[in-house]
Coordinates of C-alpha atoms and ligand atoms in Angstrom, one line a residue:
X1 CA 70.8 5.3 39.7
X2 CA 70.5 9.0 40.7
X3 CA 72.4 9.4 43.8
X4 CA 73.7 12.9 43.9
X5 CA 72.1 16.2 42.7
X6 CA 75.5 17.7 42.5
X7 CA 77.4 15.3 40.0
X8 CA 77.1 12.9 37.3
X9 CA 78.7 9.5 37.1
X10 CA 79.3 8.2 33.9
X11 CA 80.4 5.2 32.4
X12 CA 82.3 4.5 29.4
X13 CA 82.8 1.1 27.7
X14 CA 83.8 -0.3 24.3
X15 CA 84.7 -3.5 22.4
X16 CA 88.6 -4.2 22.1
X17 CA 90.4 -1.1 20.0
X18 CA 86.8 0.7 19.8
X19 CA 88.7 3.6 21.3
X20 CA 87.4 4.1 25.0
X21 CA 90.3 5.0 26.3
X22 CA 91.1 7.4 23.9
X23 CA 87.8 9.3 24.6
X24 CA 88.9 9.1 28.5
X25 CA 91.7 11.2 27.4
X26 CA 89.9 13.6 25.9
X27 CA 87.2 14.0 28.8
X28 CA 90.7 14.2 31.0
X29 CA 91.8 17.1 28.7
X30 CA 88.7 18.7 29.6
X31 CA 89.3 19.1 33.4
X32 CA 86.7 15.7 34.4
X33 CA 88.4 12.6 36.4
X34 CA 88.6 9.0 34.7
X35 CA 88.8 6.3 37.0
X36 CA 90.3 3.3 34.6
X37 CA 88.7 0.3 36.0
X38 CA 90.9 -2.2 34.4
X39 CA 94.0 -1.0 35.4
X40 CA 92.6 -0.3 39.2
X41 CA 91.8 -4.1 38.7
X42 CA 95.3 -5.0 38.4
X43 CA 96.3 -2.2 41.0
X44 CA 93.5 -4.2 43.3
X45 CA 94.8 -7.8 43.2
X46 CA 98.4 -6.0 44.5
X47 CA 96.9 -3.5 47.6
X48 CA 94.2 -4.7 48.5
X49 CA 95.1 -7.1 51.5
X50 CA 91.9 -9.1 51.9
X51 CA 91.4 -10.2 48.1
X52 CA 95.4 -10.9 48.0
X53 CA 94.5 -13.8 50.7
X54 CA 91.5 -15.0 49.0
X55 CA 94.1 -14.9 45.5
X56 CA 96.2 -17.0 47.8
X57 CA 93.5 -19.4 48.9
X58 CA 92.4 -20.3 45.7
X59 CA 95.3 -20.3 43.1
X60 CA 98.2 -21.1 46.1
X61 CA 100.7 -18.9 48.4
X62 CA 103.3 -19.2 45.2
X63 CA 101.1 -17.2 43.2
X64 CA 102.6 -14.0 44.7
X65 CA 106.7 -13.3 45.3
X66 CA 108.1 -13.4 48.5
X67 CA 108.4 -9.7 47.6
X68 CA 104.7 -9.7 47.4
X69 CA 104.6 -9.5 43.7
X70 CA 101.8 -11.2 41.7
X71 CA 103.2 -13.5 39.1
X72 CA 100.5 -12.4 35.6
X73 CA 101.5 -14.6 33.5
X74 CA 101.3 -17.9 35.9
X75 CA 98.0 -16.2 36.9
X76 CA 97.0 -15.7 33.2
X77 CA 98.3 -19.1 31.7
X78 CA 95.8 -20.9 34.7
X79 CA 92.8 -19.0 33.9
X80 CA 93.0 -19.2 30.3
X81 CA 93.0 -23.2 30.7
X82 CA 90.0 -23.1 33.4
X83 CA 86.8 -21.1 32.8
X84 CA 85.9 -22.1 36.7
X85 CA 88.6 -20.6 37.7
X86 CA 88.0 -17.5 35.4
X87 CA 84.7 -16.9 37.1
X88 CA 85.9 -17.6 40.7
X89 CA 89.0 -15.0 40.5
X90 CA 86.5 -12.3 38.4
X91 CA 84.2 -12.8 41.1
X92 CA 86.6 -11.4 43.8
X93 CA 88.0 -9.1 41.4
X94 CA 85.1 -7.3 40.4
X95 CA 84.2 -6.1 44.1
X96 CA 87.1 -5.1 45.2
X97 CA 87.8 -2.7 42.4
X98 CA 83.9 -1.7 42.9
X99 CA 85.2 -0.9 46.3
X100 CA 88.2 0.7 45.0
X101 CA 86.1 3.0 42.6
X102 CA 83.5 4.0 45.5
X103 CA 86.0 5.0 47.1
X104 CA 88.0 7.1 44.6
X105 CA 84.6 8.6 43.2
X106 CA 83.2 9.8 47.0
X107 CA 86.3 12.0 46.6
X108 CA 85.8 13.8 43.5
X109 CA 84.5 17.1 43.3
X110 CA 84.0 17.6 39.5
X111 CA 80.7 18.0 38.4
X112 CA 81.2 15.3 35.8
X113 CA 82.9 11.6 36.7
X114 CA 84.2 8.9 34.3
X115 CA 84.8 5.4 34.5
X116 CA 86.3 3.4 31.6
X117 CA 85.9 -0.2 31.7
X118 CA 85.7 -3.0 28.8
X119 CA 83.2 -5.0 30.7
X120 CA 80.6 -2.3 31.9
X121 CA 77.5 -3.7 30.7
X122 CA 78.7 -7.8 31.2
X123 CA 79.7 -7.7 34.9
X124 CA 76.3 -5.1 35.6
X125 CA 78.4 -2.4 37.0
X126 CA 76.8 -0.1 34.4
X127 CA 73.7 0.2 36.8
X128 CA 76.2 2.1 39.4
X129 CA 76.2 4.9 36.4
X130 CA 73.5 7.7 36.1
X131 CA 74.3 7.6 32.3
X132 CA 76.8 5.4 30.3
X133 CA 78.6 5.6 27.1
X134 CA 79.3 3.2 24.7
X135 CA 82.4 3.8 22.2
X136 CA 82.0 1.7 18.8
X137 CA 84.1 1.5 15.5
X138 CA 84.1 -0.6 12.5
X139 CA 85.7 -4.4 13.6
X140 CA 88.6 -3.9 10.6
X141 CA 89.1 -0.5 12.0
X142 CA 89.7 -2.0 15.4
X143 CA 91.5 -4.7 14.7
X144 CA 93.7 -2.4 12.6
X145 CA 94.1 -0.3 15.5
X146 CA 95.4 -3.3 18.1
X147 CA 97.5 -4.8 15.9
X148 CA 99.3 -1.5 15.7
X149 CA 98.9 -0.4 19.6
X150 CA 100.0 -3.8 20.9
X151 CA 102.2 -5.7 18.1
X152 CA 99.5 -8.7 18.0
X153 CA 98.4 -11.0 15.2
X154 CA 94.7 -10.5 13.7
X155 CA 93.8 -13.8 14.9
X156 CA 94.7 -12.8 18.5
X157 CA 92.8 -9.1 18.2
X158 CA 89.9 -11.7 17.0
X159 CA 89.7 -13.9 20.1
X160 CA 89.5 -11.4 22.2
X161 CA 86.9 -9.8 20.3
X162 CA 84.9 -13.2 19.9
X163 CA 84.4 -13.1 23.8
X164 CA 83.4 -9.9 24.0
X165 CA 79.5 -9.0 24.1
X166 CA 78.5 -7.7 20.4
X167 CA 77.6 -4.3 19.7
X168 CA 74.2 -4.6 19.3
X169 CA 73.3 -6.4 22.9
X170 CA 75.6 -3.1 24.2
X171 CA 73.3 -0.3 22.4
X172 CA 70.5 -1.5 23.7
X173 CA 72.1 -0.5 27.3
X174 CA 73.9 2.5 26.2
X175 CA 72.7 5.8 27.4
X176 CA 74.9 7.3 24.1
X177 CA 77.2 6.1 21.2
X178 CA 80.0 7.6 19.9
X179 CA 81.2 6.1 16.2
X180 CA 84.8 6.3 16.0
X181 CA 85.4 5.6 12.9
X182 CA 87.5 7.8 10.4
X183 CA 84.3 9.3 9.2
X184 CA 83.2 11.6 11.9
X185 CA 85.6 13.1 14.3
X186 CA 86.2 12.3 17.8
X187 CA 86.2 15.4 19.8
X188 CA 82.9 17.3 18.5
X189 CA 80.9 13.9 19.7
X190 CA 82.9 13.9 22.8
X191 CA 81.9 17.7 23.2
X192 CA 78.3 17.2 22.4
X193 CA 77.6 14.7 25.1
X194 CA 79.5 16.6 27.6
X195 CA 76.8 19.6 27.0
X196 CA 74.4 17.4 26.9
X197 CA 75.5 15.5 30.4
X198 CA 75.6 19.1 31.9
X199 CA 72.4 20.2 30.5
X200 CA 71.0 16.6 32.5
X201 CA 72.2 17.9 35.5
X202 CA 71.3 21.8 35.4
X203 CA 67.8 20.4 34.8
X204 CA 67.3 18.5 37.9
Ligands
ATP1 P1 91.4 -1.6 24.7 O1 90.0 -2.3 24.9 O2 92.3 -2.5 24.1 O3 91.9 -1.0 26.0 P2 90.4 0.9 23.7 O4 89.0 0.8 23.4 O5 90.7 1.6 25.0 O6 91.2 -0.4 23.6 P3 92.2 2.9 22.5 O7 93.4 2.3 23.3 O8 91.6 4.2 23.0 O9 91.1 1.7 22.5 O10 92.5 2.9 21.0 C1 93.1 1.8 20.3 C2 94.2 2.4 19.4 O11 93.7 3.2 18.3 C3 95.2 3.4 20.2 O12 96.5 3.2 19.7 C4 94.6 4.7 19.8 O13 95.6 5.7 19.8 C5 94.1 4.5 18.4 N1 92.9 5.4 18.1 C6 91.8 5.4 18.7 N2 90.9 6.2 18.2 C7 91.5 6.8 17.2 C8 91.2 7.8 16.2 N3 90.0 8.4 16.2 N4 92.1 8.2 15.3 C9 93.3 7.6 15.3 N5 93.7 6.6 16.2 C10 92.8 6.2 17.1

């Protein structure tokens, strides 16, 4: 999708622990703006009045506070037991924080854009990118890496990690790869495709 001459949108993605948000970071520490679509989800089904009805209409009025807050966990424990139900609150999820991301990039005046988000390639939204990265690291590593982040169990970095597209499905889409494993560091590969995204755009 090449929609402006001017700037570059790009996406990055990753299986669980790969490290995506730790290259966000580092594109951040280079003066470019991340929009983090997985927290802008969460920030979404709080703001945005239109989805929080259709929330309501689906799962019940109780599943926000009087105060307006959105009980997670209720939320959570009823879509874990019902993959329907899954799909139906994804599926007005998804565009709003689309919406929400439109909006926020149509704003940005950086020559470069970034949006992080676990499930670029399964929910399609890569295609809104001009170029997308993939982050990938060895599945020990990465488990290694949750356990310590988020005071989990192995077999609970696993699940999630069993529902996640595999690797291989995600290169085929992936515009570039960076390995982050403890072989090869981070920031040079993060600073090679940086040149490489601004070469893209001096050339056209
Ligand atoms: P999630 O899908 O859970 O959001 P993620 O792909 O965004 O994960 P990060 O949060 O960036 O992954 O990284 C997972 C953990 O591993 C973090 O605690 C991070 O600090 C650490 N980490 C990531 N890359 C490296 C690295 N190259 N060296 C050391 N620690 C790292």
């Amino acid at each position: 999708m090449e929609i402006n001459k001017n700037k570059l949108r790009i996406g990055v993605t990753g299986g669980i622990g790969t490290g995506k948000t730790t290259v966000c970071k580092i594109f951040e520490a280079l003066g470019y703006p991340v929009f983090y679509a997985d927290k802008e989800a969460k920030n979404v089904m709080a703001d945005d009045a239109e989805l929080v009805e259709r929330i309501k209409s689906i799962f019940g009025k109780h599943v926000y506070s009087d105060k307006g807050e959105l009980d997670r966990a209720y939320l959570s424990k009823i879509v874990f037991q019902d993959r329907e139900k899954l799909d139906e609150l994804n599926a007005l999820v998804h565009p709003a924080t689309i919406k929400a991301y439109e909006n926020w990039e149509k704003k940005q005046t950086a020559s470069l854009t970034f949006k992080e988000a676990a499930l670029l390639f399964e929910t399609g939204s890569y295609a809104l990118s001009d170029r997308n990265i993939l982050v990938v690291a060895p599945q020990e590593l990465r488990i290694k890496r949750v356990m310590e982040r988020d005071h989990v169990t192995r077999e609970a970095v696993l699940a999630r990690i069993d529902k996640q597209m595999v690797d291989a499905e995600k290169r085929k889409l992936a515009d570039f790869v960076i390995d982050n494993d403890e072989g090869q560091a981070l920031i040079p590969q993060v600073l090679k495709i940086k040149d490489r995204l601004l070469e893209l755009l001096a050339i056209r």
